[in-house]
Structures are given as C-alpha cells and as structure tokens.
C-alpha cells in the first residue's frame, strides 16, 4: 500500500505542495504550512495491525525501523527512500516513573518523558532526522541545496549539526552571542557546522535566517518547517506505546517557539483518527514568566496575541517572544482543553533542584514544566490522581553552569531552597566521620 503526505495551509487555503518543495509558508495567505497525510489510506489497516507493527519495530535493529521516529515511517514521511534516511536511533527514550517526587506531591502516576536522552541531548533530534532525511532525498532527486540553516539557542543547532554531519550536508547555525551555554555551543562547533554568533536574541536570529532561506537556495531547519513537527509528534505515539497503548490524562510541555505543543497534539489526533486510541489528554503549556506571550494570550481567552520582548531567562531555549508556531499551538490547546501557565525564575530553578533530589537531572526548561505542575496542583486546577506526563526536553548535563550557580547561590532572583554544596573536611578519619554524622542528623531534623 502506498501512503501519501503533502504540505497544506493551516488555514485551509486551497492547494497541496510536495514535501520535496522548498516552501515553508502558504503562498496565498502567508500562514504556516502543515504536513497532511492521506488518512483514508492509513485507516485501511486495522488499529490492531498498526499496534502490532509498531511494537515489533520498537528498538529493534532493522534499519531504519528501530528508530522511535522511523518505526512510524508511514505516518511520518512515507516518501523517503530507506537509503536516504539519516537516523541516529533517535527516540525510544525513557518514560521515567517519578515515584518519589510523585509521593511528595500526592501523585501516584507522575511520569517524565526524558527526551533529553536522545543522541544530541534533546527532543530536537526527533524532528531533525525527518528534515535532514528529506533534504538528502531532495539532493538524491537532483535538487541543488548547498546547505541547511537554523536559528537556535542551542538544542536545534546541535541536532542540525549532528544529522547534517552524518549526511555530509553543510549546516549553518545562527546563535545569539553569549546567550547559550558552552555545552550547547560546543556541539555545532564539534560537528563542523558554520556557526555564526550574532549580536541579537533568538528572535533576531530567526528573522535573519528566514530572510536568508527566502532569498538564497538554503534550506530552513527551524520548526516553521513543518517536517520537524512530524518527527516530534512521535513523542505522543511513543509514550502511548510505552503505556501499553493507554493515553495519559495530562501532558505538561515547556513552551517557547511552541512547535512541540502542536506536534504532540497532532500525534494524538492522528492516532485517534486511525483508531489506535479513543481519548485525548489535557495539554498544559508551561512558559517562563520572562518569555510568556502565549500565557498572556491565554489570560484573555486567546482573543488576541501580541509578541513580547523576551527577557533573559534561565530557561534559555524558550526565551522567545515571537513564537512562529503560535497559531498552531492555540488551535491545539483549544482542542485539548488546554491550560497555559507561567513560572518565575525562582520557581523554575527550585522546581528543577527539587526534582533532582528525587533522582532526576533536569534542564531548566523541564524546571519550567515542573514549576507549573506544582502551581496547578497547589491551586487545585489538576487532579493529582491523573496519569500525568511531564515532557523533559533536554539533558541536564547541557546546563551544568545553571546547576552549579544554583547551589552556589549565584542566580539572580533565585533563593535556592535545595542548596547542596560540597563540605570541606580535613583528611582525617575522625573529622570525616563527624562531618558525616552531623549531616545525617541534619537530614533527620528535616
């Protein structure tokens, strides 16, 4: 059976566009495009057949189907030839039962989807494998594409650089100078991407990369290219599969450029249409207070949306004041009984540290999601008994500077409530023993 997909305007303007076209916006109205699938063909297979097929492929060794993304190839991008798939065995990340943290919160079913366990340390790998594979397919079909470019605060650039390096395609990265961590900066440099540090913020980088890809024959890799969304939507499919095809009741997602909100919603909606699931979860979008345009729009019932000038936030990857996927995200939230809430710098930093004390190792963006979860529970806006999944977007090791400064009490606007510094002790047995027992006694008092 041949499966089909194409680009289509999110506002329903007439016309279908081939996935091999270098097109990112509707030529009629200028809105974003989205990938549409021929659902009638997907539905010809029985739900139980799809479930069996996906389960048989999951984390197996047959290329490329062991990938968490390409194991769902038919509903992601059916037009890529196997030899042009660029995969690093992405997906298949741990769905972590946060049992101890859940006990503290009275949440027996708190889970964390650890997307930061992917190859480059973030969920961005899921979308980038689809996008770079499409570029490789286009080059194989005779198109001249000298490079692929993105604006990034770190994780997108790391994913693009790695997948392009594997495919032998040149990557160009536009970063805001001195606004990303060293751990994030070193990834595109190491993978030989042309890395340009601009004296602006992410929104400024995004403006320039859009102009660059509109005027030059360079392919755009940011999430306004909806091929990325096709990979990211597999998070929904994968977590449902990991729950033995039961849908979680609440999903909490950090929101910056807002691609992930629409991506996860798309995954759930398509599974429902294919008959794989019967229900939809509630989606919560968590924003940093310093970059909160969607939260402000939610407060007025989404009657209007206005970009903001994003302020510096510890959650640097979501320091975005003019998100390109806002219309898709609003549409998704309306379909999923959505909530948008914000977290202050103090709240996100302490939420991240609190989670770390229970065995996690969270990035600050996951800290935003956790802080929002704590707030909604305290305000009784969520059911603590609901099966809840927090999307952890990146690995904590990318943000060691953030974590160290937290414990050293050097983060502006943050009062560390879970501080834990090394204790200097003289190298003598009795001194070490005394230090240990003092600490154990303090723990008992707590």
mmCIF file of N, CA and C in Angstrom, residues 53-68 70-71 82 87-89:
data_model
loop_
_atom_site.group_PDB
_atom_site.id
_atom_site.type_symbol
_atom_site.label_atom_id
_atom_site.label_comp_id
_atom_site.label_asym_id
_atom_site.label_seq_id
_atom_site.Cartn_x
_atom_site.Cartn_y
_atom_site.Cartn_z
ATOM 1 N N UNK A 53 2.546 -3.880 14.437
ATOM 2 C CA UNK A 53 3.690 -3.467 13.623
ATOM 3 C C UNK A 53 4.609 -2.525 14.394
ATOM 4 N N UNK A 54 4.022 -1.519 15.049
ATOM 5 C CA UNK A 54 4.838 -0.571 15.798
ATOM 6 C C UNK A 54 5.565 -1.253 16.949
ATOM 7 N N UNK A 55 4.891 -2.158 17.635
ATOM 8 C CA UNK A 55 5.525 -2.877 18.746
ATOM 9 C C UNK A 55 6.655 -3.786 18.258
ATOM 10 N N UNK A 56 6.478 -4.409 17.110
ATOM 11 C CA UNK A 56 7.508 -5.301 16.564
ATOM 12 C C UNK A 56 8.764 -4.528 16.159
ATOM 13 N N UNK A 57 8.590 -3.296 15.718
ATOM 14 C CA UNK A 57 9.721 -2.486 15.264
ATOM 15 C C UNK A 57 10.471 -1.809 16.406
ATOM 16 N N UNK A 58 9.786 -1.507 17.485
ATOM 17 C CA UNK A 58 10.300 -0.602 18.506
ATOM 18 C C UNK A 58 11.625 -1.082 19.091
ATOM 19 N N UNK A 59 12.678 -0.262 18.887
ATOM 20 C CA UNK A 59 14.033 -0.509 19.403
ATOM 21 C C UNK A 59 14.663 -1.775 18.866
ATOM 22 N N UNK A 60 14.210 -2.232 17.711
ATOM 23 C CA UNK A 60 14.830 -3.387 17.065
ATOM 24 C C UNK A 60 15.959 -2.915 16.145
ATOM 25 N N UNK A 61 16.630 -3.833 15.481
ATOM 26 C CA UNK A 61 17.851 -3.486 14.743
ATOM 27 C C UNK A 61 17.660 -3.325 13.236
ATOM 28 N N UNK A 62 16.476 -3.597 12.704
ATOM 29 C CA UNK A 62 16.274 -3.446 11.265
ATOM 30 C C UNK A 62 16.209 -1.969 10.899
ATOM 31 N N UNK A 63 17.166 -1.516 10.090
ATOM 32 C CA UNK A 63 17.223 -0.101 9.728
ATOM 33 C C UNK A 63 16.116 0.236 8.731
ATOM 34 N N UNK A 64 15.471 1.402 8.909
ATOM 35 C CA UNK A 64 15.599 2.391 9.988
ATOM 36 C C UNK A 64 14.521 2.242 11.056
ATOM 37 N N UNK A 65 13.830 1.092 11.072
ATOM 38 C CA UNK A 65 12.594 0.991 11.847
ATOM 39 C C UNK A 65 12.789 0.881 13.351
ATOM 40 N N UNK A 66 14.012 0.626 13.810
ATOM 41 C CA UNK A 66 14.261 0.610 15.247
ATOM 42 C C UNK A 66 14.222 1.994 15.862
ATOM 43 N N UNK A 67 14.359 3.018 15.039
ATOM 44 C CA UNK A 67 14.231 4.402 15.499
ATOM 45 C C UNK A 67 12.814 4.653 15.992
ATOM 46 N N UNK A 68 12.699 5.432 17.082
ATOM 47 C CA UNK A 68 11.378 5.778 17.578
ATOM 48 C C UNK A 68 10.570 6.601 16.590
ATOM 49 N N UNK A 70 11.315 6.545 12.882
ATOM 50 C CA UNK A 70 11.139 5.813 11.618
ATOM 51 C C UNK A 70 10.401 4.497 11.794
ATOM 52 N N UNK A 71 10.214 4.063 13.044
ATOM 53 C CA UNK A 71 9.331 2.932 13.286
ATOM 54 C C UNK A 71 7.885 3.271 12.966
ATOM 55 N N UNK A 82 14.689 4.351 1.862
ATOM 56 C CA UNK A 82 15.443 3.887 3.028
ATOM 57 C C UNK A 82 16.892 4.340 2.997
ATOM 58 N N UNK A 87 19.478 8.600 10.296
ATOM 59 C CA UNK A 87 18.964 8.260 11.623
ATOM 60 C C UNK A 87 20.100 7.966 12.587
ATOM 61 N N UNK A 88 19.923 8.352 13.837
ATOM 62 C CA UNK A 88 20.868 8.045 14.902
ATOM 63 C C UNK A 88 20.164 7.272 16.016
ATOM 64 N N UNK A 89 19.183 6.477 15.606
ATOM 65 C CA UNK A 89 18.424 5.640 16.548
ATOM 66 C C UNK A 89 17.728 6.521 17.578
#
